[in-house]
């Protein structure tokens, strides 16, 4: 089972703020270019896609290739509008699927 | 230590030699870019842009110039462009010229981000160039390229 971590800033967020979100997941990101001691190929096993939705709307997404480091870490901004859920989805080889949720609390201004 | 006791003309000569060598080196460096880019990265970038040559500017690729370990190299891409619904950065793609594959990642951005900014970590198999290319809503492409010196490689080692 993969473990994912979402980090939101601890400061008070107001509408119109650009908030940096951090998302990290445990995953080997096996490149498919490595070999075992006996010369056998180690098959590729990577996360291919990541997406983040804010109050149901897609905010940010990406496609990964084997060059992304193990335990993929991402940080990206979200323009705060109103309190709402942030939904994160990682999809990859061998049917890999992981979802995570966090609440973006936007203070009344 | 003993150098400073040398007669002035001797050190002057050696300085000239160094300068001449330096000028020659600069000559070599300026001649190189035409063939410095291995075809794979050029091809991958062309595929991403649909054949359009990206312009320099707007994009800042922030990555360490020298890393000890190529297994997890942090990078940051910032695009100096508004993120309005009608005019924003659509995608940012990363490419390398000496990894087994030139593609690294494609990030898709939306105006809901407020800013065109992405931080992530990549693998670098060896000392090489990393290029970040941004696609804007107006169809233009902008790029930044950095060389990263890697002392411990990634990707293919056991």
mmCIF file of C-alpha atoms in Angstrom:
data_model
loop_
_atom_site.group_PDB
_atom_site.id
_atom_site.type_symbol
_atom_site.label_atom_id
_atom_site.label_comp_id
_atom_site.label_asym_id
_atom_site.label_seq_id
_atom_site.Cartn_x
_atom_site.Cartn_y
_atom_site.Cartn_z
ATOM 1 C CA UNK A 1 0.000 0.000 0.000
ATOM 2 C CA UNK A 2 1.250 3.384 -0.889
ATOM 3 C CA UNK A 3 1.357 6.166 1.636
ATOM 4 C CA UNK A 4 0.661 9.711 0.510
ATOM 5 C CA UNK A 5 1.156 12.955 2.323
ATOM 6 C CA UNK A 6 -0.523 16.275 1.610
ATOM 7 C CA UNK A 7 0.781 19.465 3.132
ATOM 8 C CA UNK A 8 -1.138 22.732 3.140
ATOM 9 C CA UNK A 9 0.139 25.977 4.620
ATOM 10 C CA UNK A 10 -0.820 26.481 8.254
ATOM 11 C CA UNK A 11 -1.369 30.195 7.873
ATOM 12 C CA UNK A 12 -4.846 31.674 7.482
ATOM 13 C CA UNK A 13 -5.909 31.446 3.843
ATOM 14 C CA UNK A 14 -8.094 34.135 2.318
ATOM 15 C CA UNK A 15 -9.899 34.228 -1.015
ATOM 16 C CA UNK A 16 -7.496 35.340 -3.710
ATOM 17 C CA UNK A 17 -4.405 33.892 -1.996
ATOM 18 C CA UNK A 18 -2.107 31.719 -4.071
ATOM 19 C CA UNK A 19 -1.443 28.702 -1.850
ATOM 20 C CA UNK A 20 1.442 26.273 -2.423
ATOM 21 C CA UNK A 21 0.348 22.661 -1.945
ATOM 22 C CA UNK A 22 2.780 19.812 -1.391
ATOM 23 C CA UNK A 23 1.926 16.231 -2.336
ATOM 24 C CA UNK A 24 4.209 13.252 -1.884
ATOM 25 C CA UNK A 25 3.583 9.533 -2.334
ATOM 26 C CA UNK A 26 5.645 6.445 -1.550
ATOM 27 C CA UNK A 27 6.452 4.649 -4.801
ATOM 28 C CA UNK A 28 9.645 3.016 -6.159
ATOM 29 C CA UNK A 29 9.275 4.581 -9.658
ATOM 30 C CA UNK A 30 11.121 1.589 -11.090
ATOM 31 C CA UNK A 31 12.492 2.919 -14.385
ATOM 32 C CA UNK A 32 12.520 -0.298 -16.422
ATOM 33 C CA UNK A 33 16.150 0.395 -17.357
ATOM 34 C CA UNK A 34 17.723 -1.463 -14.461
ATOM 35 C CA UNK A 35 18.822 -5.076 -14.396
ATOM 36 C CA UNK A 36 19.187 -7.635 -11.630
ATOM 37 C CA UNK A 37 22.581 -9.101 -10.659
ATOM 38 C CA UNK A 38 21.897 -12.006 -13.023
ATOM 39 C CA UNK A 39 21.141 -9.668 -15.938
ATOM 40 C CA UNK A 40 17.361 -10.005 -15.927
ATOM 41 C CA UNK A 41 15.320 -6.930 -16.745
ATOM 42 C CA UNK A 42 13.480 -5.273 -13.873
ATOM 43 C CA UNK A 43 10.114 -4.324 -15.409
ATOM 44 C CA UNK A 44 8.981 -0.727 -15.367
ATOM 45 C CA UNK A 45 6.675 0.220 -12.514
ATOM 46 C CA UNK A 46 5.999 3.944 -12.385
ATOM 47 C CA UNK A 47 3.252 6.407 -11.596
ATOM 48 C CA UNK A 48 2.009 7.719 -14.938
ATOM 49 C CA UNK A 49 -0.492 10.373 -13.941
ATOM 50 C CA UNK A 50 -1.324 12.705 -11.140
ATOM 51 C CA UNK A 51 -4.261 15.057 -10.821
ATOM 52 C CA UNK A 52 -5.577 17.533 -8.286
ATOM 53 C CA UNK A 53 -9.164 18.766 -8.127
ATOM 54 C CA UNK A 54 -10.395 21.675 -6.042
ATOM 55 C CA UNK A 55 -14.133 21.713 -5.300
ATOM 56 C CA UNK A 56 -14.570 19.237 -8.145
ATOM 57 C CA UNK A 57 -12.671 21.225 -10.759
ATOM 58 C CA UNK A 58 -9.348 20.115 -12.168
ATOM 59 C CA UNK A 59 -6.603 22.490 -11.042
ATOM 60 C CA UNK A 60 -3.389 20.719 -11.948
ATOM 61 C CA UNK A 61 -2.413 17.402 -13.509
ATOM 62 C CA UNK A 62 0.667 15.801 -14.972
ATOM 63 C CA UNK A 63 2.136 12.834 -16.786
ATOM 64 C CA UNK A 64 5.304 11.238 -15.468
ATOM 65 C CA UNK A 65 8.032 9.363 -17.309
ATOM 66 C CA UNK A 66 10.640 7.087 -15.655
ATOM 67 C CA UNK A 67 12.901 10.123 -15.070
ATOM 68 C CA UNK A 68 10.760 11.242 -12.138
ATOM 69 C CA UNK A 69 12.471 10.341 -8.864
ATOM 70 C CA UNK A 70 11.203 7.642 -6.499
ATOM 71 C CA UNK A 71 8.538 8.771 -4.019
ATOM 72 C CA UNK A 72 7.304 11.513 -6.367
ATOM 73 C CA UNK A 73 7.099 14.901 -4.742
ATOM 74 C CA UNK A 74 5.078 17.725 -6.227
ATOM 75 C CA UNK A 75 4.454 21.256 -5.157
ATOM 76 C CA UNK A 76 2.142 23.604 -7.051
ATOM 77 C CA UNK A 77 -0.073 26.605 -6.335
ATOM 78 C CA UNK A 78 -3.841 26.762 -6.005
ATOM 79 C CA UNK A 79 -5.745 30.028 -6.182
ATOM 80 C CA UNK A 80 -7.943 29.990 -3.060
ATOM 81 C CA UNK A 81 -11.572 30.935 -3.738
ATOM 82 C CA UNK A 82 -13.748 29.287 -1.086
ATOM 83 C CA UNK A 83 -13.473 26.409 1.385
ATOM 84 C CA UNK A 84 -13.641 23.135 -0.465
ATOM 85 C CA UNK A 85 -12.145 19.679 -0.790
ATOM 86 C CA UNK A 86 -8.879 19.035 -2.594
ATOM 87 C CA UNK A 87 -8.798 15.601 -4.223
ATOM 88 C CA UNK A 88 -5.561 13.997 -5.337
ATOM 89 C CA UNK A 89 -5.293 10.936 -7.587
ATOM 90 C CA UNK A 90 -2.168 9.031 -8.617
ATOM 91 C CA UNK A 91 -2.405 6.363 -11.333
ATOM 92 C CA UNK A 92 0.355 4.108 -12.590
ATOM 93 C CA UNK A 93 1.616 0.815 -13.973
ATOM 94 C CA UNK A 94 0.136 -2.482 -12.738
ATOM 95 C CA UNK A 95 -3.172 -0.806 -12.012
ATOM 96 C CA UNK A 96 -1.711 1.484 -9.376
ATOM 97 C CA UNK A 97 -4.342 3.863 -7.978
ATOM 98 C CA UNK A 98 -4.178 6.019 -4.890
ATOM 99 C CA UNK A 99 -6.558 8.761 -3.770
ATOM 100 C CA UNK A 100 -6.087 11.333 -1.073
ATOM 101 C CA UNK A 101 -8.247 14.209 0.175
ATOM 102 C CA UNK A 102 -7.627 17.390 2.093
ATOM 103 C CA UNK A 103 -9.790 20.346 3.031
ATOM 104 C CA UNK A 104 -8.790 23.825 1.913
ATOM 105 C CA UNK A 105 -10.177 26.179 4.551
ATOM 106 C CA UNK A 106 -10.645 29.685 3.258
ATOM 107 C CA UNK A 107 -11.316 32.303 5.944
ATOM 108 C CA UNK A 108 -14.190 34.716 5.455
ATOM 109 C CA UNK A 109 -12.758 38.098 4.548
ATOM 110 C CA UNK B 1 54.627 30.376 -2.662
ATOM 111 C CA UNK B 2 57.900 30.983 -4.512
ATOM 112 C CA UNK B 3 55.975 32.436 -7.446
ATOM 113 C CA UNK B 4 55.958 35.903 -6.061
ATOM 114 C CA UNK B 5 59.775 36.007 -6.228
ATOM 115 C CA UNK B 6 59.718 35.434 -9.968
ATOM 116 C CA UNK B 7 60.646 38.434 -12.087
ATOM 117 C CA UNK B 8 57.529 40.318 -13.238
ATOM 118 C CA UNK B 9 57.955 39.444 -16.922
ATOM 119 C CA UNK B 10 57.879 35.715 -16.133
ATOM 120 C CA UNK B 11 54.517 35.893 -14.441
ATOM 121 C CA UNK B 12 53.342 38.235 -17.208
ATOM 122 C CA UNK B 13 54.253 35.593 -19.805
ATOM 123 C CA UNK B 14 52.457 32.846 -17.959
ATOM 124 C CA UNK B 15 49.430 35.101 -17.534
ATOM 125 C CA UNK B 16 49.378 35.706 -21.272
ATOM 126 C CA UNK B 17 49.605 31.994 -21.896
ATOM 127 C CA UNK B 18 46.682 31.437 -19.575
ATOM 128 C CA UNK B 19 44.708 34.186 -21.288
ATOM 129 C CA UNK B 20 45.449 32.750 -24.715
ATOM 130 C CA UNK B 21 44.373 29.332 -23.515
ATOM 131 C CA UNK B 22 41.247 30.843 -22.074
ATOM 132 C CA UNK B 23 40.416 32.590 -25.354
ATOM 133 C CA UNK B 24 40.879 29.310 -27.203
ATOM 134 C CA UNK B 25 38.575 27.596 -24.739
ATOM 135 C CA UNK B 26 35.943 30.283 -25.238
ATOM 136 C CA UNK B 27 36.268 29.760 -28.985
ATOM 137 C CA UNK B 28 35.578 26.070 -28.540
ATOM 138 C CA UNK B 29 32.609 26.691 -26.283
ATOM 139 C CA UNK B 30 30.983 29.125 -28.692
ATOM 140 C CA UNK B 31 31.419 26.654 -31.527
ATOM 141 C CA UNK B 32 29.793 23.813 -29.631
ATOM 142 C CA UNK B 33 26.049 24.560 -29.275
ATOM 143 C CA UNK B 34 25.272 23.595 -32.877
ATOM 144 C CA UNK B 35 26.035 19.982 -32.102
ATOM 145 C CA UNK B 36 25.677 19.984 -28.319
ATOM 146 C CA UNK B 37 22.069 18.831 -28.386
ATOM 147 C CA UNK B 38 21.707 15.141 -29.035
ATOM 148 C CA UNK B 39 18.884 14.461 -31.482
ATOM 149 C CA UNK B 40 16.560 12.687 -29.049
ATOM 150 C CA UNK B 41 15.893 15.747 -26.940
ATOM 151 C CA UNK B 42 15.475 17.951 -30.010
ATOM 152 C CA UNK B 43 13.016 15.442 -31.457
ATOM 153 C CA UNK B 44 11.073 15.150 -28.181
ATOM 154 C CA UNK B 45 10.813 18.942 -27.870
ATOM 155 C CA UNK B 46 9.703 19.243 -31.510
ATOM 156 C CA UNK B 47 7.052 16.615 -30.910
ATOM 157 C CA UNK B 48 5.797 18.600 -27.919
ATOM 158 C CA UNK B 49 5.749 21.948 -29.767
ATOM 159 C CA UNK B 50 4.516 20.583 -33.082
ATOM 160 C CA UNK B 51 7.691 21.749 -34.786
ATOM 161 C CA UNK B 52 7.699 25.284 -33.384
ATOM 162 C CA UNK B 53 11.046 26.471 -32.058
ATOM 163 C CA UNK B 54 10.566 27.635 -28.434
ATOM 164 C CA UNK B 55 11.730 31.166 -27.674
ATOM 165 C CA UNK B 56 14.036 32.035 -24.787
ATOM 166 C CA UNK B 57 12.369 33.971 -21.987
ATOM 167 C CA UNK B 58 9.420 33.861 -19.582
ATOM 168 C CA UNK B 59 10.454 30.428 -18.256
ATOM 169 C CA UNK B 60 12.859 30.034 -15.335
ATOM 170 C CA UNK B 61 14.148 26.547 -14.639
ATOM 171 C CA UNK B 62 15.667 26.486 -11.196
ATOM 172 C CA UNK B 63 17.884 23.440 -10.687
ATOM 173 C CA UNK B 64 21.201 22.950 -8.877
ATOM 174 C CA UNK B 65 24.166 23.361 -11.279
ATOM 175 C CA UNK B 66 26.043 20.559 -9.514
ATOM 176 C CA UNK B 67 24.481 17.601 -7.740
ATOM 177 C CA UNK B 68 26.168 14.774 -5.922
ATOM 178 C CA UNK B 69 23.332 12.315 -6.396
ATOM 179 C CA UNK B 70 21.353 12.077 -9.628
ATOM 180 C CA UNK B 71 18.631 9.918 -8.067
ATOM 181 C CA UNK B 72 16.527 12.801 -6.788
ATOM 182 C CA UNK B 73 17.302 16.211 -8.200
ATOM 183 C CA UNK B 74 14.857 18.892 -7.131
ATOM 184 C CA UNK B 75 13.759 21.329 -9.800
ATOM 185 C CA UNK B 76 11.413 24.251 -9.948
ATOM 186 C CA UNK B 77 9.813 25.869 -12.997
ATOM 187 C CA UNK B 78 8.325 29.341 -12.899
ATOM 188 C CA UNK B 79 6.722 31.026 -15.888
ATOM 189 C CA UNK B 80 6.434 34.786 -15.809
ATOM 190 C CA UNK B 81 2.993 34.992 -17.410
ATOM 191 C CA UNK B 82 -0.512 35.732 -16.082
ATOM 192 C CA UNK B 83 -2.900 32.853 -15.350
ATOM 193 C CA UNK B 84 -6.118 34.432 -16.651
ATOM 194 C CA UNK B 85 -8.839 32.188 -18.115
ATOM 195 C CA UNK B 86 -8.243 33.618 -21.613
ATOM 196 C CA UNK B 87 -4.464 33.926 -21.388
ATOM 197 C CA UNK B 88 -2.395 31.490 -19.348
ATOM 198 C CA UNK B 89 0.293 28.829 -19.315
ATOM 199 C CA UNK B 90 -1.243 25.538 -20.490
ATOM 200 C CA UNK B 91 1.615 23.109 -20.094
ATOM 201 C CA UNK B 92 5.171 22.852 -18.899
ATOM 202 C CA UNK B 93 7.265 19.931 -20.175
ATOM 203 C CA UNK B 94 10.710 18.843 -19.050
ATOM 204 C CA UNK B 95 13.334 17.191 -21.256
ATOM 205 C CA UNK B 96 16.872 15.863 -20.809
ATOM 206 C CA UNK B 97 19.512 15.080 -23.426
ATOM 207 C CA UNK B 98 21.382 12.149 -21.844
ATOM 208 C CA UNK B 99 18.855 10.148 -19.826
ATOM 209 C CA UNK B 100 17.687 6.855 -21.408
ATOM 210 C CA UNK B 101 14.503 8.732 -22.439
ATOM 211 C CA UNK B 102 14.381 12.460 -23.229
ATOM 212 C CA UNK B 103 10.934 12.978 -21.642
ATOM 213 C CA UNK B 104 10.693 13.693 -17.929
ATOM 214 C CA UNK B 105 7.177 14.986 -17.279
ATOM 215 C CA UNK B 106 4.383 17.124 -18.691
ATOM 216 C CA UNK B 107 2.558 19.368 -16.229
ATOM 217 C CA UNK B 108 -0.872 20.685 -17.218
ATOM 218 C CA UNK B 109 -1.760 23.992 -15.637
ATOM 219 C CA UNK B 110 -5.049 25.852 -15.256
ATOM 220 C CA UNK B 111 -6.049 29.418 -14.285
ATOM 221 C CA UNK B 112 -7.209 27.949 -10.922
ATOM 222 C CA UNK B 113 -3.550 27.841 -9.943
ATOM 223 C CA UNK B 114 -3.111 31.600 -9.913
ATOM 224 C CA UNK B 115 0.550 31.248 -10.795
ATOM 225 C CA UNK B 116 2.583 29.109 -13.202
ATOM 226 C CA UNK B 117 4.843 27.345 -10.755
ATOM 227 C CA UNK B 118 5.789 23.662 -10.341
ATOM 228 C CA UNK B 119 8.265 21.930 -8.040
ATOM 229 C CA UNK B 120 9.223 18.263 -8.480
ATOM 230 C CA UNK B 121 12.194 15.859 -8.331
ATOM 231 C CA UNK B 122 13.857 14.042 -11.203
ATOM 232 C CA UNK B 123 16.564 11.517 -12.001
ATOM 233 C CA UNK B 124 19.663 12.428 -13.967
ATOM 234 C CA UNK B 125 21.693 9.568 -15.436
ATOM 235 C CA UNK B 126 24.751 11.738 -15.987
ATOM 236 C CA UNK B 127 25.951 15.300 -16.464
ATOM 237 C CA UNK B 128 23.603 16.815 -19.016
ATOM 238 C CA UNK B 129 21.196 19.564 -20.051
ATOM 239 C CA UNK B 130 17.667 19.902 -18.736
ATOM 240 C CA UNK B 131 15.156 21.928 -20.756
ATOM 241 C CA UNK B 132 11.812 23.277 -19.545
ATOM 242 C CA UNK B 133 9.328 24.263 -22.275
ATOM 243 C CA UNK B 134 6.093 26.150 -21.581
ATOM 244 C CA UNK B 135 3.076 26.173 -23.896
ATOM 245 C CA UNK B 136 0.833 29.234 -23.633
ATOM 246 C CA UNK B 137 -2.813 29.584 -24.660
ATOM 247 C CA UNK B 138 -1.763 31.779 -27.613
ATOM 248 C CA UNK B 139 0.170 28.820 -29.036
ATOM 249 C CA UNK B 140 3.632 30.222 -28.308
ATOM 250 C CA UNK B 141 6.400 28.181 -26.672
ATOM 251 C CA UNK B 142 9.047 29.445 -24.275
ATOM 252 C CA UNK B 143 12.031 27.581 -22.880
ATOM 253 C CA UNK B 144 14.874 27.647 -20.429
ATOM 254 C CA UNK B 145 17.807 25.261 -20.360
ATOM 255 C CA UNK B 146 20.347 24.447 -17.662
ATOM 256 C CA UNK B 147 23.344 22.195 -17.476
ATOM 257 C CA UNK B 148 23.580 19.996 -14.398
ATOM 258 C CA UNK B 149 26.825 18.308 -13.416
ATOM 259 C CA UNK B 150 26.122 14.943 -11.771
ATOM 260 C CA UNK B 151 28.728 13.114 -9.735
ATOM 261 C CA UNK B 152 26.645 9.999 -8.867
ATOM 262 C CA UNK B 153 24.396 8.807 -11.680
ATOM 263 C CA UNK B 154 20.825 7.533 -11.516
ATOM 264 C CA UNK B 155 18.478 5.368 -13.597
ATOM 265 C CA UNK B 156 20.685 2.505 -14.672
ATOM 266 C CA UNK B 157 22.895 1.689 -11.696
ATOM 267 C CA UNK B 158 22.149 -1.347 -9.522
#
